[in-house]
Short mmCIF file of C-alpha atoms in Angstrom, two decimals:
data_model
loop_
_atom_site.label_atom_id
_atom_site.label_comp_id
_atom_site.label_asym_id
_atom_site.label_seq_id
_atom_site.Cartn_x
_atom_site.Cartn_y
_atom_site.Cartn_z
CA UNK A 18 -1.68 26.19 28.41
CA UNK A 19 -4.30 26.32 25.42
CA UNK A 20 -6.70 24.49 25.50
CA UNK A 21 -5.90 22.62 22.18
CA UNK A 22 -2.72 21.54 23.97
CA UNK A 23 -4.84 20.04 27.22
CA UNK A 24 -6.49 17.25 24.99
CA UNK A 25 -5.29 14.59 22.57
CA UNK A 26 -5.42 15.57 18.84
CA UNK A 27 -7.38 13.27 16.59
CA UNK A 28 -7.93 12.21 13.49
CA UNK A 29 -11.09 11.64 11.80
CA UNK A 30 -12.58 10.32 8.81
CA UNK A 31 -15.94 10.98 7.19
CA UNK A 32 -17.07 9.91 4.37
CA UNK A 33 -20.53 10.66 2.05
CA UNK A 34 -21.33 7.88 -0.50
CA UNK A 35 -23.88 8.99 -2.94
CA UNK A 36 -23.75 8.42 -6.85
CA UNK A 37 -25.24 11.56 -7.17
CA UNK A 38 -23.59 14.31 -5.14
CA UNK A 39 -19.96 12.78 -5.99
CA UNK A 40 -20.98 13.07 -9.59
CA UNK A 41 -21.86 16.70 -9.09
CA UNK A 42 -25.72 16.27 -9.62
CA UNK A 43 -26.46 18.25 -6.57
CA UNK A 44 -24.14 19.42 -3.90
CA UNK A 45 -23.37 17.07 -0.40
CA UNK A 46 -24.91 18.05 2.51
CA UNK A 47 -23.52 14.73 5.18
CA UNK A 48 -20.15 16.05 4.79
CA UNK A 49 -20.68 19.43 6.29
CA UNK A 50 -23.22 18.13 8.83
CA UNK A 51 -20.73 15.60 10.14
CA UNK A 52 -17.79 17.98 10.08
CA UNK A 53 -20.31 20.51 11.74
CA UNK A 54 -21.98 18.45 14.84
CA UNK A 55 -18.38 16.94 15.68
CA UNK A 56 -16.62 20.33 15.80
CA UNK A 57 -19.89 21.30 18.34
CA UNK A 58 -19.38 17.92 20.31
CA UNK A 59 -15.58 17.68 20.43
CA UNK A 60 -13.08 19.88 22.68
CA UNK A 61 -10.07 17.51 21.24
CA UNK A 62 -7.98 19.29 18.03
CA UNK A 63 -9.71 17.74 15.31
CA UNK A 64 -8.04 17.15 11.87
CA UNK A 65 -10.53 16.12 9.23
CA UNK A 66 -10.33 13.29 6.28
CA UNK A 67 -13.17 13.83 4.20
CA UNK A 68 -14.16 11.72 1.00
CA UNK A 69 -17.11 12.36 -1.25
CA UNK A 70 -17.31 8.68 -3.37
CA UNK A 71 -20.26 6.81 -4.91
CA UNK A 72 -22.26 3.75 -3.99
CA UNK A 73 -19.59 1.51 -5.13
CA UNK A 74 -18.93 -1.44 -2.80
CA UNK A 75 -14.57 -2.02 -3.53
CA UNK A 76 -14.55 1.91 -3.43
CA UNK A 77 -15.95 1.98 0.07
CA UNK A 78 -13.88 -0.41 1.85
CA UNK A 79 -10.80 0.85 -0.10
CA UNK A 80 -11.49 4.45 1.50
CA UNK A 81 -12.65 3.04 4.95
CA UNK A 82 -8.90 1.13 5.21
CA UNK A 83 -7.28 4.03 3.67
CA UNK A 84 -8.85 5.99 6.17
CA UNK A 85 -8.27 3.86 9.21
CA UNK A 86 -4.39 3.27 8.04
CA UNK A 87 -3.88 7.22 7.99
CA UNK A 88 -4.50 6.85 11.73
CA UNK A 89 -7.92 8.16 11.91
CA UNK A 90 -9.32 6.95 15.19
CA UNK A 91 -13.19 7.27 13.94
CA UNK A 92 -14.39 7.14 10.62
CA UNK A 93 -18.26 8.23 9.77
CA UNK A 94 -20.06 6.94 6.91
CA UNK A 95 -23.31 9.04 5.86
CA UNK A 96 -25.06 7.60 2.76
CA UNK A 97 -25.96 3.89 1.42
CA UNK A 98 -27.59 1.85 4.11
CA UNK A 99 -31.36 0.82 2.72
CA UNK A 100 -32.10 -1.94 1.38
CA UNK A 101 -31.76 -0.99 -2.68
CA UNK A 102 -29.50 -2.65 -4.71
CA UNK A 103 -26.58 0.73 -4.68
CA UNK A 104 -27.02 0.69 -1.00
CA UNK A 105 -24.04 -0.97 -0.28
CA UNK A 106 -22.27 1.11 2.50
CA UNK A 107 -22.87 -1.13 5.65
CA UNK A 108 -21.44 -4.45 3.52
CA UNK A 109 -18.43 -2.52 2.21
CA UNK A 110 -17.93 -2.06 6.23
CA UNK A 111 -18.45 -5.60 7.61
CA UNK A 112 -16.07 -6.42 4.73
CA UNK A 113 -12.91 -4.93 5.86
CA UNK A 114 -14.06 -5.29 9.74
CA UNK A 115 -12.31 -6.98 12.00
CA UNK A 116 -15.01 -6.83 14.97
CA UNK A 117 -18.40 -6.03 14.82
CA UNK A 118 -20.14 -3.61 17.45
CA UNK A 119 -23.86 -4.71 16.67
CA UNK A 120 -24.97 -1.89 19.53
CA UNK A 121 -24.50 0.99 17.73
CA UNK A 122 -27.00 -0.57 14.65
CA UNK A 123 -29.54 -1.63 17.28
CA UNK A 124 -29.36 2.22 18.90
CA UNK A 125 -29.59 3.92 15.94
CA UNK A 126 -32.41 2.81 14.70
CA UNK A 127 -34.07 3.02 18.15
CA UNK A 128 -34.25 6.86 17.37
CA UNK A 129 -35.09 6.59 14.24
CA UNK A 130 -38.39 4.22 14.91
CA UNK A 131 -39.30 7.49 17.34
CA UNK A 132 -40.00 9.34 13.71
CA UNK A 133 -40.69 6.73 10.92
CA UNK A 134 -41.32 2.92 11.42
CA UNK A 135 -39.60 2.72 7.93
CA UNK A 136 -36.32 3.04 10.51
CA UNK A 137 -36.33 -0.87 10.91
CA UNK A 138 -34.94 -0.67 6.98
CA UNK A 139 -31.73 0.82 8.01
CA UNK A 140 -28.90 -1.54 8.06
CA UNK A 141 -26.58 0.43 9.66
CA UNK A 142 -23.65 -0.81 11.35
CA UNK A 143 -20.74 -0.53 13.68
CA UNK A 144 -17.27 -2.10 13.42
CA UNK A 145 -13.76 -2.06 14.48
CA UNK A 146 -10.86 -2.15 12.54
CA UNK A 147 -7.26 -1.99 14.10
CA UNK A 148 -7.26 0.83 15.81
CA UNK A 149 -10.47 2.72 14.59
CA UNK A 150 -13.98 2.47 15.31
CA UNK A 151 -16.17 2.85 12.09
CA UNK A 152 -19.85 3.71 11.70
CA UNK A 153 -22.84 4.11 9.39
CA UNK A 154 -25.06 7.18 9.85
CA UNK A 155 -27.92 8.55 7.92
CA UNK A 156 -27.92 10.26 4.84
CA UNK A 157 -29.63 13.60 6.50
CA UNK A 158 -28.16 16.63 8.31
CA UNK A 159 -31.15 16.16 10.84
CA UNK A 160 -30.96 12.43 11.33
CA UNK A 161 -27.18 12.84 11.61
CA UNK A 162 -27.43 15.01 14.24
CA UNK A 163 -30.39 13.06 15.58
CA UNK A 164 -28.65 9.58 16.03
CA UNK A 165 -25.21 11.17 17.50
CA UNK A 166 -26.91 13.78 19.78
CA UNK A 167 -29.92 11.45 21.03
CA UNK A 168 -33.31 12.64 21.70
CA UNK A 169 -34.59 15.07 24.44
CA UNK A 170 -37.51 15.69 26.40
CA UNK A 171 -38.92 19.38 26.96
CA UNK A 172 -37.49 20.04 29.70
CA UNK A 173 -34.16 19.21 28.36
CA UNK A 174 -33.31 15.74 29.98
CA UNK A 175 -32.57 12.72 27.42
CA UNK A 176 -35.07 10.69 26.28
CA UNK A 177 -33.24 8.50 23.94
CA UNK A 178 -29.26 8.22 24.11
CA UNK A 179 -27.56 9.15 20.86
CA UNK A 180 -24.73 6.81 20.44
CA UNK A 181 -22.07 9.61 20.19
CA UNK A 182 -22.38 9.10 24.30
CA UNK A 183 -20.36 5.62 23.98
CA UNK A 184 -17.99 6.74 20.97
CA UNK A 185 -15.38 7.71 23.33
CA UNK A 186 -14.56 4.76 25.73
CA UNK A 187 -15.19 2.57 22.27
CA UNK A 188 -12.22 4.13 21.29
CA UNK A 189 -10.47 3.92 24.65
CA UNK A 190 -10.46 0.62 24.41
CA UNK A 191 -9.14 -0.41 20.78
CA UNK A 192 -6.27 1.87 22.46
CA UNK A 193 -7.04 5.23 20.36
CA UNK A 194 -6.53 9.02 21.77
CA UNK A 195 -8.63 10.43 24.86
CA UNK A 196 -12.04 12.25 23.48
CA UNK A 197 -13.21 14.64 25.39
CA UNK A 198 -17.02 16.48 24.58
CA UNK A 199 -18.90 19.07 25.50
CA UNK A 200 -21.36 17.62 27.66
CA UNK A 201 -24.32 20.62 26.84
CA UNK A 202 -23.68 19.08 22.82
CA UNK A 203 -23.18 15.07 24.18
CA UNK A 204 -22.28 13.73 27.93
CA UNK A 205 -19.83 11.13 26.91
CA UNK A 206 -19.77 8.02 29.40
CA UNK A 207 -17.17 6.66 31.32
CA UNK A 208 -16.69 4.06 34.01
CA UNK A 209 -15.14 6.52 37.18
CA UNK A 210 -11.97 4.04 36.72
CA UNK A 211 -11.55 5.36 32.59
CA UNK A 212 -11.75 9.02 33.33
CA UNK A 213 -8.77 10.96 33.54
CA UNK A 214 -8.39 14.14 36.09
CA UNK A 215 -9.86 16.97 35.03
CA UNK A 216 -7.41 19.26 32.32
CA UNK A 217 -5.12 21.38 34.93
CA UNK A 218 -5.85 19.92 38.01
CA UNK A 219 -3.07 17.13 39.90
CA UNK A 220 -0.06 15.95 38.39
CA UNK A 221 2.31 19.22 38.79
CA UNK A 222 3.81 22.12 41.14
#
């Protein structure tokens, strides 16, 4: 068996939202850095959904449901949450939410305070909608990788959790497909009673 075919395809959106870079003024970089890292983290087949759209509030939750009702089980938002007037990203989320998952928020700006105390201006959120489990990251390649991956100490052991770790039993329970990581990228936790046998082993003759 391949090993696409031991773990659940998924679906994911991401989405940049920047005036700028999806009027061509200068070229994206959250959309390759998200597509990048999750490719690194992921072992599941991974089909992407990727939207470049500006700091328009209707536009945002219009992709974000669009996204969600194309069956993407995570959706990634990099762009749009300060506090300027076009930042508008985390209340285009909240709008079409139909849970919040104030956790995520609180974590991520828990590694970005380790940098800049500027972090606390972030209002990024988490939500859930159906099916899908939505989230605001930064705007840079760095501090994407940053918030998902977490923070480690020199000798390699973590010294802030990134909140990629809980992504995957957030989406167990709103009842989406199985992610699996690479645990030298992002050790993904579990309780012992939501992990499934390793691929190949029980089950068969």
């Amino acid at each position: 068996m391949s090993d696409a075919a031991r773990f659940d395809p998924v679906r994911i959106g991401i989405v940049s939202v920047s005036d700028r870079a999806s009027a061509g003024v200068y070229q994206d970089q959250g959309l390759p850095a998200l597509q990048a890292w999750l490719r690194r983290a992921l072992r599941n087949p991974v089909t992407f959904e990727s939207r470049l759209i500006p700091d328009e509030q209707a536009t945002i939750s219009a992709t974000l449901v669009e996204l969600v009702d194309a069956g993407c089980a995570l959706v990634l938002t990099t762009g749009g949450t300060g506090p300027a007037p076009r930042d508008v990203t985390p209340d285009a989320t909240l709008a079409i939410a139909h849970r919040e998952m104030p956790g995520f928020g609180e974590q991520m700006r828990q590694i970005g305070l380790r940098f800049v105390p500027t972090a606390i201006l972030s209002r990024q959120v988490g939500v859930v909608r159906d099916k899908s489990l939505i989230l605001n990251l930064p705007g840079q390649p760095k501090a994407i990788a940053e918030t998902l991956e977490g923070l480690r100490n020199a000798d390699g052991s973590v010294a802030v959790p990134g909140i990629f770790a809980a992504v995957p039993y957030c989406i167990d329970l709103v009842g989406g497909p199985y992610l699996e990581t690479d645990d030298a990228v992002c050790k993904a936790f579990r309780p012992r009673s939501a992990l499934r046998p390793p691929a190949g082993t029980g089950g068969g003759s």
